[in-house]
Coordinates of C-alpha atoms and ligand atoms in Angstrom, one line a residue:
X1 CA 1.2 103.0 200.5
X2 CA 1.0 103.5 204.3
X3 CA 3.4 105.9 205.9
X4 CA 4.7 105.8 209.5
X5 CA 2.1 108.3 210.6
X6 CA -0.9 106.6 209.0
X7 CA -3.2 105.9 212.0
X8 CA -4.8 103.0 210.1
X9 CA -1.5 101.2 209.9
X10 CA -0.8 101.9 213.6
X11 CA -4.0 100.2 214.6
X12 CA -3.4 97.3 212.3
X13 CA 0.1 96.8 213.6
X14 CA -1.2 96.9 217.2
X15 CA -3.6 94.3 216.2
X16 CA -0.8 91.8 215.6
X17 CA 0.1 89.4 218.3
X18 CA 3.1 91.4 219.3
X19 CA 2.7 95.0 220.5
X20 CA 6.2 96.3 220.2
X21 CA 5.7 96.5 216.5
X22 CA 3.9 99.9 216.7
X23 CA 6.9 102.2 217.0
X24 CA 8.8 100.8 214.1
X25 CA 6.4 100.7 211.2
X26 CA 7.3 99.3 207.8
X27 CA 8.5 102.3 205.9
X28 CA 11.5 100.7 204.3
X29 CA 10.8 98.7 201.3
X30 CA 11.9 95.1 201.0
X31 CA 10.8 92.3 198.8
X32 CA 10.5 88.9 200.4
X33 CA 8.6 85.9 199.4
X34 CA 6.5 83.9 201.7
X35 CA 7.8 80.4 201.8
X36 CA 7.1 77.6 204.0
X37 CA 10.4 76.1 204.8
X38 CA 11.0 72.4 204.8
X39 CA 14.2 70.6 205.9
X40 CA 17.1 71.3 203.6
X41 CA 15.0 73.6 201.5
X42 CA 16.8 76.8 200.7
X43 CA 15.4 80.2 201.2
X44 CA 14.9 82.2 198.1
X45 CA 17.7 84.7 197.6
X46 CA 16.7 88.2 198.9
X47 CA 15.5 90.2 195.9
X48 CA 17.5 93.1 194.5
X49 CA 15.3 95.6 196.3
X50 CA 16.5 94.6 199.7
X51 CA 20.1 94.6 198.8
X52 CA 19.8 98.2 197.5
X53 CA 18.1 99.1 200.8
X54 CA 20.9 97.6 202.8
X55 CA 23.5 99.8 201.1
X56 CA 21.7 103.0 201.9
X57 CA 20.8 102.0 205.4
X58 CA 23.0 103.1 208.3
X59 CA 22.5 99.7 209.9
X60 CA 22.8 96.3 208.2
X61 CA 19.4 95.4 209.1
X62 CA 16.7 94.0 206.8
X63 CA 13.6 95.9 206.4
X64 CA 10.2 94.7 207.3
X65 CA 7.3 94.4 204.8
X66 CA 7.2 94.0 201.1
X67 CA 5.8 97.4 200.2
X68 CA 2.2 96.2 200.1
X69 CA -0.2 97.9 202.5
X70 CA -0.3 95.8 205.6
X71 CA -3.6 94.0 205.8
X72 CA -5.8 93.5 208.7
X73 CA -4.9 90.4 210.6
X74 CA -8.5 89.1 210.3
X75 CA -8.4 89.3 206.5
X76 CA -5.2 87.2 206.4
X77 CA -6.6 84.6 208.8
X78 CA -9.7 84.2 206.6
X79 CA -7.7 84.2 203.4
X80 CA -5.4 81.5 204.6
X81 CA -8.5 79.4 205.5
X82 CA -7.6 79.1 209.2
X83 CA -11.0 80.4 210.4
X84 CA -14.4 81.7 209.2
X85 CA -15.1 85.4 208.9
X86 CA -17.6 85.0 211.8
X87 CA -15.1 83.5 214.2
X88 CA -12.6 86.2 213.3
X89 CA -15.2 89.0 213.9
X90 CA -16.0 87.6 217.3
X91 CA -12.4 87.6 218.2
X92 CA -11.9 91.2 217.0
X93 CA -14.9 92.2 219.2
X94 CA -13.3 90.5 222.3
X95 CA -9.9 92.0 221.5
X96 CA -11.4 95.4 221.4
X97 CA -13.4 94.9 224.6
X98 CA -10.4 93.5 226.5
X99 CA -7.8 95.7 224.8
X100 CA -5.7 92.8 223.8
X101 CA -4.0 92.1 220.4
X102 CA -6.4 90.3 218.1
X103 CA -3.7 87.6 217.4
X104 CA -3.5 86.8 221.1
X105 CA -7.3 86.5 221.4
X106 CA -7.5 84.3 218.3
X107 CA -5.1 81.9 220.0
X108 CA -6.8 82.2 223.4
X109 CA -10.2 81.5 221.9
X110 CA -8.8 78.4 220.2
X111 CA -9.5 79.8 216.7
X112 CA -5.8 79.7 215.8
X113 CA -2.9 77.5 216.8
X114 CA 0.4 79.2 217.6
X115 CA 1.9 77.9 214.4
X116 CA -1.0 79.3 212.4
X117 CA -0.6 82.7 214.0
X118 CA 3.0 82.6 213.0
X119 CA 2.0 81.9 209.4
X120 CA -0.5 84.8 209.6
X121 CA 2.2 87.1 210.8
X122 CA 4.6 86.0 208.1
X123 CA 1.9 86.4 205.4
X124 CA 0.8 89.8 206.8
X125 CA 4.3 91.3 206.8
X126 CA 5.7 89.5 203.7
X127 CA 8.2 87.5 205.7
X128 CA 9.2 83.9 205.7
X129 CA 7.6 81.4 208.0
X130 CA 9.9 78.8 209.6
X131 CA 8.5 75.6 211.0
X132 CA 11.1 75.0 213.7
X133 CA 9.7 71.5 214.4
X134 CA 11.2 70.3 211.2
X135 CA 13.8 73.0 210.3
X136 CA 17.4 71.9 210.3
X137 CA 19.4 74.2 212.5
X138 CA 22.8 75.3 211.3
X139 CA 24.8 75.0 214.6
X140 CA 27.3 77.5 213.2
X141 CA 24.6 80.1 213.0
X142 CA 23.1 79.2 216.4
X143 CA 26.5 79.6 218.0
X144 CA 27.0 83.1 216.7
X145 CA 25.2 84.6 219.7
X146 CA 25.2 83.4 223.3
X147 CA 22.3 82.0 225.2
X148 CA 21.8 85.2 227.1
X149 CA 21.2 87.1 223.9
X150 CA 18.9 84.4 222.5
X151 CA 16.8 84.6 225.7
X152 CA 16.8 88.4 225.8
X153 CA 15.7 88.8 222.2
X154 CA 13.6 85.7 222.0
X155 CA 15.3 85.1 218.7
X156 CA 17.4 82.2 217.4
X157 CA 19.8 82.5 214.4
X158 CA 18.9 79.2 212.6
X159 CA 20.9 79.4 209.4
X160 CA 22.4 81.4 206.6
X161 CA 21.2 82.5 203.2
X162 CA 23.4 82.0 200.2
X163 CA 24.9 85.5 200.5
X164 CA 25.8 84.9 204.2
X165 CA 22.8 86.8 205.6
X166 CA 21.8 85.4 209.0
X167 CA 18.3 84.0 209.2
X168 CA 16.7 84.8 212.5
X169 CA 13.7 82.9 213.8
X170 CA 11.5 85.1 215.9
X171 CA 8.0 85.1 217.4
X172 CA 7.9 88.8 216.6
X173 CA 9.8 89.1 213.4
X174 CA 8.8 92.8 213.1
X175 CA 10.8 93.8 216.1
X176 CA 13.3 95.9 214.4
X177 CA 15.2 96.9 217.6
X178 CA 16.0 93.3 218.3
X179 CA 17.0 92.6 214.7
X180 CA 19.2 95.6 214.8
X181 CA 20.9 94.5 218.0
X182 CA 21.6 91.0 216.6
X183 CA 23.0 92.5 213.4
X184 CA 25.4 94.6 215.6
X185 CA 26.3 91.6 217.7
X186 CA 27.1 89.3 214.8
X187 CA 28.3 91.9 212.3
X188 CA 26.1 90.3 209.7
X189 CA 23.1 91.2 207.7
X190 CA 20.1 89.7 209.4
X191 CA 16.8 88.6 207.9
X192 CA 14.0 87.8 210.3
X193 CA 11.4 85.1 209.9
X194 CA 8.3 84.2 211.7
X195 CA 8.2 81.2 214.0
X196 CA 5.6 79.9 216.4
X197 CA 6.2 81.1 219.9
X198 CA 5.6 77.6 221.2
X199 CA 8.2 76.1 218.9
X200 CA 10.6 79.0 219.7
X201 CA 10.3 78.5 223.5
X202 CA 10.9 74.7 223.1
X203 CA 13.9 75.4 221.0
X204 CA 15.3 78.0 223.4
X205 CA 14.7 75.6 226.3
X206 CA 16.6 72.9 224.5
X207 CA 19.5 75.1 223.6
X208 CA 19.7 76.3 227.2
X209 CA 19.9 72.8 228.5
X210 CA 22.6 72.0 226.0
X211 CA 24.6 75.1 227.0
X212 CA 24.3 74.3 230.7
X213 CA 25.7 70.9 230.2
X214 CA 28.5 72.1 228.0
X215 CA 29.6 74.5 230.7
X216 CA 29.8 71.6 233.1
X217 CA 31.8 69.6 230.6
X218 CA 34.3 72.4 230.6
X219 CA 34.3 73.3 234.2
X220 CA 34.0 69.9 235.8
X221 CA 36.6 68.4 233.7
X222 CA 39.9 68.9 235.7
X223 CA 39.6 65.6 237.5
X224 CA 38.9 63.9 234.1
X225 CA 42.2 65.1 232.7
X226 CA 43.5 61.7 232.1
X227 CA 40.6 61.1 229.7
X228 CA 40.6 64.3 227.8
X229 CA 42.5 67.5 228.4
X230 CA 40.9 70.7 227.3
X231 CA 43.6 73.0 226.0
X232 CA 43.4 76.2 228.1
X233 CA 44.5 78.4 225.3
X234 CA 41.7 77.5 222.9
X235 CA 39.0 76.5 225.3
X236 CA 36.6 79.1 223.9
X237 CA 37.4 78.4 220.3
X238 CA 34.1 78.2 218.3
X239 CA 34.9 74.8 216.9
X240 CA 35.3 73.3 220.4
X241 CA 32.1 74.9 221.5
X242 CA 30.5 73.5 218.4
X243 CA 31.7 69.9 219.0
X244 CA 30.7 70.1 222.6
X245 CA 27.2 71.4 221.7
X246 CA 26.8 68.6 219.2
X247 CA 27.7 66.0 221.8
X248 CA 25.6 67.7 224.5
X249 CA 22.7 67.8 222.2
X250 CA 23.0 64.1 221.4
X251 CA 23.1 63.2 225.1
X252 CA 20.2 65.6 225.9
X253 CA 18.1 63.8 223.2
X254 CA 19.3 60.3 224.5
X255 CA 20.9 59.6 221.2
X256 CA 23.0 56.4 220.9
X257 CA 25.1 57.6 218.0
X258 CA 26.3 60.7 216.2
X259 CA 27.1 60.7 212.5
X260 CA 29.1 63.5 211.1
X261 CA 28.6 62.8 207.4
X262 CA 30.4 64.6 204.6
X263 CA 28.4 65.1 201.4
X264 CA 28.8 67.0 198.2
X265 CA 27.9 70.3 199.9
X266 CA 27.5 70.9 203.5
X267 CA 28.2 68.4 206.2
X268 CA 25.3 66.7 207.9
X269 CA 25.0 65.9 211.6
X270 CA 22.7 63.0 212.3
X271 CA 21.6 61.5 215.6
X272 CA 20.3 58.0 216.2
X273 CA 17.4 58.4 218.6
X274 CA 15.2 55.4 219.5
X275 CA 17.1 53.4 216.9
X276 CA 16.3 55.7 214.0
X277 CA 18.6 58.2 212.4
X278 CA 17.5 61.8 211.8
X279 CA 19.3 64.9 210.8
X280 CA 19.7 67.5 213.4
X281 CA 22.1 70.1 212.0
X282 CA 24.1 71.0 209.0
X283 CA 27.7 72.3 209.1
X284 CA 29.2 74.6 206.6
X285 CA 31.8 72.8 204.6
X286 CA 34.5 75.2 205.8
X287 CA 33.7 74.2 209.4
X288 CA 33.6 70.5 208.7
X289 CA 37.3 69.8 208.5
X290 CA 38.0 71.6 211.8
X291 CA 35.1 69.7 213.5
X292 CA 36.4 66.3 212.3
X293 CA 39.9 67.3 213.4
X294 CA 38.7 68.3 216.8
X295 CA 36.9 65.0 217.3
X296 CA 40.1 63.3 216.2
X297 CA 42.2 65.2 218.7
X298 CA 39.7 64.4 221.5
X299 CA 39.9 60.7 220.6
X300 CA 43.7 60.7 220.3
X301 CA 43.4 59.7 216.6
X302 CA 46.2 60.7 214.2
X303 CA 45.0 64.0 212.9
X304 CA 47.2 64.0 209.8
X305 CA 46.1 60.6 208.5
X306 CA 42.9 61.0 206.4
X307 CA 43.2 58.1 204.1
X308 CA 42.5 55.1 206.4
X309 CA 39.7 54.4 208.9
X310 CA 40.8 55.0 212.5
X311 CA 39.3 54.2 215.9
X312 CA 39.6 56.0 219.2
X313 CA 37.7 57.0 222.3
X314 CA 37.3 59.8 224.8
X315 CA 35.3 60.5 227.9
X316 CA 33.4 63.6 229.1
X317 CA 31.5 64.6 232.1
X318 CA 28.1 65.9 231.2
X319 CA 25.8 67.1 234.0
X320 CA 28.0 65.2 236.4
X321 CA 27.6 62.0 234.5
X322 CA 30.5 60.2 232.9
X323 CA 29.9 59.6 229.3
X324 CA 32.3 57.4 227.2
X325 CA 32.4 58.0 223.5
X326 CA 33.8 55.5 220.9
X327 CA 34.9 57.2 217.7
X328 CA 35.4 55.7 214.2
X329 CA 36.6 57.8 211.3
X330 CA 36.1 56.8 207.7
X331 CA 37.8 58.2 204.6
X332 CA 34.8 58.7 202.3
X333 CA 34.8 60.1 198.7
X334 CA 33.4 63.4 199.9
X335 CA 35.9 63.7 202.8
X336 CA 36.4 62.2 206.2
X337 CA 33.3 61.2 208.3
X338 CA 33.2 60.6 212.0
X339 CA 30.9 58.2 213.8
X340 CA 30.5 58.5 217.5
X341 CA 28.9 55.8 219.7
X342 CA 27.8 57.2 223.1
X343 CA 28.1 54.9 226.0
X344 CA 26.3 56.6 228.8
X345 CA 27.2 54.6 232.0
X346 CA 25.1 56.8 234.2
X347 CA 21.9 55.4 232.7
X348 CA 19.9 53.9 235.6
X349 CA 19.1 50.2 235.6
X350 CA 15.4 49.8 235.1
X351 CA 13.0 47.8 237.2
X352 CA 11.4 44.7 235.8
X353 CA 8.0 46.4 235.8
X354 CA 9.3 49.2 233.6
X355 CA 10.3 46.9 230.7
X356 CA 6.8 46.9 229.3
X357 CA 6.2 43.2 229.8
X358 CA 2.6 42.2 230.3
X359 CA 1.6 40.6 233.6
X360 CA 1.9 36.9 232.4
X361 CA 5.2 37.4 230.7
X362 CA 6.7 39.4 233.6
X363 CA 5.6 36.7 236.1
X364 CA 7.2 33.9 234.0
X365 CA 10.4 35.8 233.7
X366 CA 10.5 36.8 237.4
X367 CA 9.8 33.2 238.4
X368 CA 12.7 32.0 236.3
X369 CA 15.3 34.5 237.6
X370 CA 14.3 33.9 241.2
X371 CA 15.5 30.3 241.0
X372 CA 18.9 29.4 242.5
X373 CA 20.0 27.6 239.3
X374 CA 19.3 27.0 235.7
X375 CA 19.7 29.3 232.6
X376 CA 17.6 32.2 231.4
X377 CA 18.2 33.3 227.9
X378 CA 17.2 36.6 226.2
X379 CA 17.3 36.6 222.4
X380 CA 16.9 39.1 219.6
X381 CA 19.1 41.0 217.1
X382 CA 21.6 43.6 218.1
X383 CA 19.9 46.7 219.5
X384 CA 16.7 44.8 220.6
X385 CA 17.2 45.8 224.2
X386 CA 18.5 42.4 225.5
X387 CA 21.0 44.1 227.8
X388 CA 18.4 46.3 229.3
X389 CA 16.3 43.2 230.2
X390 CA 19.3 41.4 231.6
X391 CA 20.3 44.4 233.7
X392 CA 16.7 44.7 235.0
X393 CA 16.9 41.0 236.0
X394 CA 20.2 41.6 237.8
X395 CA 18.8 44.6 239.5
X396 CA 15.8 42.5 240.7
X397 CA 17.9 39.8 242.2
X398 CA 20.7 42.0 243.5
X399 CA 19.8 42.0 247.2
X400 CA 23.3 41.4 248.6
X401 CA 22.7 37.8 249.5
X402 CA 24.1 36.4 246.3
X403 CA 27.4 36.9 244.6
X404 CA 26.8 38.2 241.1
X405 CA 29.5 38.2 238.5
X406 CA 29.2 39.4 234.9
X407 CA 31.4 39.3 231.8
X408 CA 30.3 41.8 229.1
X409 CA 31.2 43.4 225.8
X410 CA 31.3 46.2 226.8
X411 CA 30.0 46.9 230.3
X412 CA 27.1 49.1 229.4
X413 CA 25.8 50.1 232.9
X414 CA 27.6 49.9 236.2
X415 CA 25.5 48.2 238.9
X416 CA 26.5 48.7 242.6
X417 CA 27.2 45.4 244.3
X418 CA 27.7 43.5 241.0
X419 CA 31.2 42.4 240.0
X420 CA 31.5 43.3 236.3
X421 CA 34.2 42.3 233.9
X422 CA 34.7 43.4 230.3
X423 CA 36.0 41.1 227.6
X424 CA 39.4 42.1 226.1
X425 CA 40.1 39.7 223.2
X426 CA 43.5 41.3 222.4
X427 CA 44.6 40.6 226.0
X428 CA 43.2 37.0 225.8
X429 CA 40.1 37.8 227.8
X430 CA 37.3 36.1 226.0
X431 CA 33.7 35.2 227.1
X432 CA 34.8 31.6 227.5
X433 CA 38.0 32.4 229.4
X434 CA 36.3 34.9 231.6
X435 CA 33.5 32.6 232.3
X436 CA 35.8 29.8 233.4
X437 CA 37.7 32.1 235.7
X438 CA 34.4 33.4 237.2
X439 CA 33.3 29.9 238.1
X440 CA 36.4 29.5 240.3
X441 CA 35.4 32.7 242.2
X442 CA 32.4 31.1 243.8
X443 CA 29.5 33.0 242.2
X444 CA 25.8 32.4 242.7
X445 CA 24.7 34.3 239.6
X446 CA 26.6 34.6 236.4
X447 CA 25.7 36.9 233.5
X448 CA 27.4 36.3 230.2
X449 CA 27.0 39.1 227.7
X450 CA 26.5 36.9 224.8
X451 CA 26.8 33.2 223.8
X452 CA 28.6 33.3 220.5
X453 CA 30.4 30.0 220.3
X454 CA 30.2 26.4 221.3
X455 CA 32.8 26.7 224.1
X456 CA 30.9 29.6 225.8
X457 CA 27.6 27.7 225.4
X458 CA 29.0 24.6 226.9
X459 CA 30.5 26.3 230.0
X460 CA 27.3 28.3 230.5
X461 CA 25.1 25.2 230.3
X462 CA 27.3 23.3 232.7
X463 CA 27.3 26.2 235.2
X464 CA 23.5 26.3 235.1
X465 CA 23.5 22.6 235.9
X466 CA 25.9 22.9 238.8
X467 CA 24.0 25.2 241.1
X468 CA 24.4 28.6 239.4
X469 CA 21.8 30.9 237.9
X470 CA 23.1 31.8 234.4
X471 CA 21.8 34.8 232.4
X472 CA 22.8 35.3 228.8
X473 CA 21.8 36.3 225.3
X474 CA 21.7 34.7 221.9
X475 CA 20.9 36.0 218.4
X476 CA 17.8 34.1 217.4
X477 CA 14.6 35.3 215.8
X478 CA 12.2 34.0 218.5
X479 CA 12.2 32.1 221.8
X480 CA 11.8 28.5 220.5
X481 CA 14.7 29.0 218.1
X482 CA 17.1 29.5 221.0
X483 CA 16.8 25.8 221.9
X484 CA 17.4 24.9 218.2
X485 CA 20.4 27.2 218.1
X486 CA 22.0 25.5 221.1
X487 CA 21.5 22.1 219.5
X488 CA 23.1 23.5 216.3
X489 CA 26.1 24.6 218.3
X490 CA 26.6 21.0 219.3
X491 CA 25.3 21.1 222.8
X492 CA 23.9 17.7 223.9
X493 CA 20.0 17.8 223.9
X494 CA 20.0 16.3 227.5
X495 CA 22.1 19.2 228.7
X496 CA 19.9 21.8 227.0
X497 CA 16.7 20.2 228.2
X498 CA 17.7 20.2 231.8
X499 CA 19.6 23.5 231.9
X500 CA 17.4 26.0 230.1
X501 CA 14.4 27.2 232.2
X502 CA 13.1 30.2 230.3
X503 CA 13.7 32.0 227.0
X504 CA 12.7 35.6 226.3
X505 CA 12.6 36.9 222.8
X506 CA 12.3 40.6 222.2
X507 CA 12.3 43.6 219.9
X508 CA 12.1 47.3 220.7
X509 CA 9.3 49.4 219.2
X510 CA 9.0 53.1 219.4
X511 CA 6.4 54.5 221.7
X512 CA 3.9 56.9 220.1
X513 CA 4.3 60.5 221.2
X514 CA 1.4 61.1 223.7
X515 CA 1.1 64.7 222.5
X516 CA 0.4 64.1 218.8
X517 CA -0.7 60.5 218.2
X518 CA -3.9 60.2 216.2
X519 CA -6.4 57.5 215.5
X520 CA -5.5 55.4 212.5
X521 CA -7.2 53.2 210.0
X522 CA -6.3 49.6 210.5
X523 CA -5.4 47.7 207.3
X524 CA -7.9 45.0 206.4
X525 CA -5.4 42.3 206.6
X526 CA -4.7 43.1 210.3
X527 CA -8.4 43.4 211.1
X528 CA -8.8 39.8 209.9
X529 CA -5.6 38.6 211.6
X530 CA -5.9 40.2 215.0
X531 CA -9.5 41.3 215.3
X532 CA -8.5 45.0 215.7
X533 CA -11.1 47.7 215.2
X534 CA -10.5 51.0 213.6
X535 CA -10.9 52.9 216.8
X536 CA -8.3 50.7 218.5
X537 CA -5.2 51.9 216.8
X538 CA -3.2 55.1 216.7
X539 CA -0.5 56.4 214.4
X540 CA 2.2 59.0 214.7
X541 CA 1.8 62.6 213.6
X542 CA 4.8 64.5 214.8
X543 CA 5.1 67.6 216.9
X544 CA 7.8 69.8 218.4
X545 CA 7.9 67.6 221.5
X546 CA 9.0 64.5 219.5
X547 CA 11.2 66.4 217.0
X548 CA 8.5 65.7 214.4
X549 CA 9.1 61.9 214.5
X550 CA 5.8 61.1 216.1
X551 CA 7.5 58.9 218.7
X552 CA 9.2 59.3 222.1
X553 CA 11.2 56.6 223.7
X554 CA 11.0 52.8 223.1
X555 CA 9.4 49.8 224.7
X556 CA 9.9 46.1 224.4
X557 CA 7.6 43.6 222.8
X558 CA 8.2 40.2 224.2
X559 CA 7.7 36.5 223.9
X560 CA 8.4 34.6 227.1
X561 CA 8.7 30.8 226.9
X562 CA 8.9 28.8 230.1
X563 CA 10.6 25.5 229.4
X564 CA 8.0 23.0 230.6
X565 CA 8.3 19.2 231.0
X566 CA 6.7 18.7 227.6
X567 CA 9.2 21.1 225.9
X568 CA 12.1 19.4 227.7
X569 CA 10.8 16.0 226.3
X570 CA 10.6 17.5 222.8
X571 CA 14.2 18.7 223.0
X572 CA 15.4 15.3 224.2
X573 CA 14.0 13.7 221.1
X574 CA 15.4 16.4 218.8
X575 CA 12.0 17.8 217.9
X576 CA 11.8 20.7 215.4
X577 CA 11.6 24.3 216.5
X578 CA 8.1 24.4 215.0
X579 CA 6.9 21.6 217.3
X580 CA 8.5 23.3 220.3
X581 CA 6.8 26.6 219.3
X582 CA 3.4 24.9 218.9
X583 CA 3.6 23.3 222.3
X584 CA 4.8 26.5 224.0
X585 CA 1.8 28.4 222.4
X586 CA -0.5 25.6 223.6
X587 CA 0.8 26.4 227.1
X588 CA 0.0 30.0 226.8
X589 CA 3.1 31.6 225.2
X590 CA 2.0 34.8 223.5
X591 CA 4.0 35.5 220.3
X592 CA 6.0 38.7 220.1
X593 CA 3.7 40.0 217.3
X594 CA 0.6 39.4 219.4
X595 CA 2.2 41.2 222.3
X596 CA 2.9 44.1 219.9
X597 CA -0.7 44.1 218.7
X598 CA -1.9 44.3 222.3
X599 CA 0.4 47.3 222.7
X600 CA -1.2 48.9 219.6
X601 CA -4.6 48.3 221.0
X602 CA -3.4 50.0 224.2
X603 CA -2.4 53.0 222.2
X604 CA 1.3 52.7 223.1
X605 CA 2.7 52.0 219.7
X606 CA 1.7 51.9 216.0
X607 CA 1.0 49.1 213.6
X608 CA 3.8 50.5 211.5
X609 CA 6.2 49.9 214.3
X610 CA 5.1 46.3 214.9
X611 CA 5.3 45.6 211.2
X612 CA 8.7 47.2 211.0
X613 CA 10.1 45.1 213.9
X614 CA 8.4 41.7 213.3
X615 CA 8.4 41.3 209.5
X616 CA 12.2 41.7 209.3
X617 CA 13.1 39.3 212.0
X618 CA 17.0 39.3 212.1
Ligands
LIG1 ZN1 4.7 64.5 219.1

């Protein structure tokens, strides 16, 4: 057993990555198991030994170490299989020569990654290691101390143990002074755990950004009072802060939806990012009801009614941008859940060239929207990025020389210089009705959010034939099917064949995270089908920059069909969609899947994404 004065221990401690350790050696006994935490995995209960220690201790701080002699950092590195003995010896030599901590040198020399060093520290001092890139934060714990303290101590409270002990993620989990301070600040027992300094910095940065935007929500809100009044009296209440931080986090991560899901135990908070749901936080059951109530108050939903689904909405200003939120509550068996759809109107309209179309496709599309009349249709299922494409088209032709009118459901982005209307079926404002009214207002370009019925289809086609450029969307699986769909809706083939100039079909695929993508093995079937070679594909891995998903952002895969004379003739004689497709391909139309494979070859997305998006068409 080492004592505080044992010079050997001192030198070993100094050899850790973090030097402040030296003045607080591990004299107090505590038993803690090393566990690699995975999402939702519970930490083991602190053993009896630590509880006894707490009682006697003047402070309510956990103790460092498990009573074993602290081993040399090099031994732990070798034992965990992170490096060879030789590599470690080399680093120790350099550390001695440069008077640096061995851990630091091991990382500098590329022998260890930051996360491996954190594991080494955990193993060495008998603490837990937390992989922050996958660990689910308990926002209730995070909110216990303010950002200033988080930054000052370089420590983030990430959750609670069963007995209410606060779990603290630190790059230097042996810093007893910091642990002590945080115990005092929170009035809780604190147990430190080792985290990679890289992960910790990313997390602190993320939390800082979230906090900054919340402050602005609160401070900049006076002019938004008609949307949502913050009650002065309870402005600082933890539950309001918590709700704000959930929303701010969602906006920070460009999430489209927030799910606050009740379960048997704790409540889960999930965000839909790039079309995929992932859990970001858990809320203690005791907090859950107040969080749901707060969301209901904000959305002007009847707070006392918990047995029926309700709808509402509210608006916030986040970083100076107005964000509308639509809320639906559902009475589920485990309690009420809230589902928030974020409509961020400040999102900039993208340029045509940023849609991710390849040259040929972009040229075809640009040619069609530059014409003074005719119809250009964008097709795909809900959430396939059709509106983004239409907005990009409007942005490209919006030079002030043409009157542009839109009717949308809802207006997703506001474009300067474009006259936008929103459908309001309850007030009698439908796509068809709005479209008819628009035509009387002398427009050059008309954008109809969606063609859902025969009446809208008919007016749109007629408008395209009477000197207007018409842009709209349809729900069809591919480009040729759009012509078939219009025929099915009862539109005369001669009208379709002369009105429709171009059809774009699209899906959104996730873009591989540039920081962690790795070469993948291409399945045999695809090798045969598309002539891909092994070296030509990448797959996702997952790192802290992409929240362990392996992807960051999304891009479109496209199929752009120019309606040629041959295709017009096929429509006139009621040809099948297959015939139309064959002719279009003969004229150089690249199928969506082929476009996807080209993007796999370019290292932009994965085969898994293309398979996901193109095998389940609609
Ligand atoms: Zn990544």
